[in-house]
Amino acid sequence: MSGFVEKPEPVQVPGLTHLHTGKVRDLYRNEAGDL
């Protein structure tokens, strides 16, 4: 057993672009460029 777990697909949020999936949360950017 390697200890690695597959990360689930990120949630698609209207108006936001998924940037990164971390251990605790996903990071998104809106159309204005804000995180």
mmCIF file with all atom_site columns, C-alpha atoms in Angstrom:
data_model
loop_
_atom_site.group_PDB
_atom_site.id
_atom_site.type_symbol
_atom_site.label_atom_id
_atom_site.label_alt_id
_atom_site.label_comp_id
_atom_site.label_asym_id
_atom_site.label_entity_id
_atom_site.label_seq_id
_atom_site.pdbx_PDB_ins_code
_atom_site.Cartn_x
_atom_site.Cartn_y
_atom_site.Cartn_z
_atom_site.occupancy
_atom_site.B_iso_or_equiv
_atom_site.pdbx_formal_charge
_atom_site.auth_seq_id
_atom_site.auth_comp_id
_atom_site.auth_asym_id
_atom_site.auth_atom_id
_atom_site.pdbx_PDB_model_num
ATOM 1  C CA . MET A 1 1  ? 0.000   0.000  0.000   1.00 0.00 ? 1  MET A CA 1
ATOM 2  C CA . SER A 1 2  ? 1.510   3.326  -1.102  1.00 0.00 ? 2  SER A CA 1
ATOM 3  C CA . GLY A 1 3  ? -0.472  5.711  1.115   1.00 0.00 ? 3  GLY A CA 1
ATOM 4  C CA . PHE A 1 4  ? -1.601  7.781  -1.864  1.00 0.00 ? 4  PHE A CA 1
ATOM 5  C CA . VAL A 1 5  ? -5.288  8.416  -2.413  1.00 0.00 ? 5  VAL A CA 1
ATOM 6  C CA . GLU A 1 6  ? -6.785  9.448  -5.730  1.00 0.00 ? 6  GLU A CA 1
ATOM 7  C CA . LYS A 1 7  ? -8.153  12.975 -5.587  1.00 0.00 ? 7  LYS A CA 1
ATOM 8  C CA . PRO A 1 8  ? -11.782 13.363 -6.652  1.00 0.00 ? 8  PRO A CA 1
ATOM 9  C CA . GLU A 1 9  ? -12.671 15.486 -9.661  1.00 0.00 ? 9  GLU A CA 1
ATOM 10 C CA . PRO A 1 10 ? -13.029 19.163 -8.710  1.00 0.00 ? 10 PRO A CA 1
ATOM 11 C CA . VAL A 1 11 ? -16.511 20.621 -8.340  1.00 0.00 ? 11 VAL A CA 1
ATOM 12 C CA . GLN A 1 12 ? -17.566 22.653 -11.373 1.00 0.00 ? 12 GLN A CA 1
ATOM 13 C CA . VAL A 1 13 ? -18.641 26.101 -10.133 1.00 0.00 ? 13 VAL A CA 1
ATOM 14 C CA . PRO A 1 14 ? -20.307 28.404 -12.693 1.00 0.00 ? 14 PRO A CA 1
ATOM 15 C CA . GLY A 1 15 ? -18.178 31.502 -13.355 1.00 0.00 ? 15 GLY A CA 1
ATOM 16 C CA . LEU A 1 16 ? -15.044 30.022 -11.747 1.00 0.00 ? 16 LEU A CA 1
ATOM 17 C CA . THR A 1 17 ? -12.036 28.219 -13.230 1.00 0.00 ? 17 THR A CA 1
ATOM 18 C CA . HIS A 1 18 ? -10.445 25.434 -11.185 1.00 0.00 ? 18 HIS A CA 1
ATOM 19 C CA . LEU A 1 19 ? -6.706  26.005 -10.663 1.00 0.00 ? 19 LEU A CA 1
ATOM 20 C CA . HIS A 1 20 ? -5.463  23.486 -8.090  1.00 0.00 ? 20 HIS A CA 1
ATOM 21 C CA . THR A 1 21 ? -6.638  20.711 -5.780  1.00 0.00 ? 21 THR A CA 1
ATOM 22 C CA . GLY A 1 22 ? -4.891  20.637 -2.401  1.00 0.00 ? 22 GLY A CA 1
ATOM 23 C CA . LYS A 1 23 ? -5.145  18.400 0.671   1.00 0.00 ? 23 LYS A CA 1
ATOM 24 C CA . VAL A 1 24 ? -7.945  20.449 2.205   1.00 0.00 ? 24 VAL A CA 1
ATOM 25 C CA . ARG A 1 25 ? -9.479  22.675 -0.465  1.00 0.00 ? 25 ARG A CA 1
ATOM 26 C CA . ASP A 1 26 ? -9.680  23.472 -4.162  1.00 0.00 ? 26 ASP A CA 1
ATOM 27 C CA . LEU A 1 27 ? -8.425  26.775 -5.558  1.00 0.00 ? 27 LEU A CA 1
ATOM 28 C CA . TYR A 1 28 ? -10.546 28.649 -8.102  1.00 0.00 ? 28 TYR A CA 1
ATOM 29 C CA . ARG A 1 29 ? -10.222 31.917 -10.055 1.00 0.00 ? 29 ARG A CA 1
ATOM 30 C CA . ASN A 1 30 ? -13.135 34.078 -11.195 1.00 0.00 ? 30 ASN A CA 1
ATOM 31 C CA . GLU A 1 31 ? -13.388 35.975 -14.499 1.00 0.00 ? 31 GLU A CA 1
ATOM 32 C CA . ALA A 1 32 ? -11.915 39.130 -12.876 1.00 0.00 ? 32 ALA A CA 1
ATOM 33 C CA . GLY A 1 33 ? -8.778  37.144 -11.971 1.00 0.00 ? 33 GLY A CA 1
ATOM 34 C CA . ASP A 1 34 ? -9.474  37.046 -8.227  1.00 0.00 ? 34 ASP A CA 1
ATOM 35 C CA . LEU A 1 35 ? -8.764  33.841 -6.302  1.00 0.00 ? 35 LEU A CA 1
#
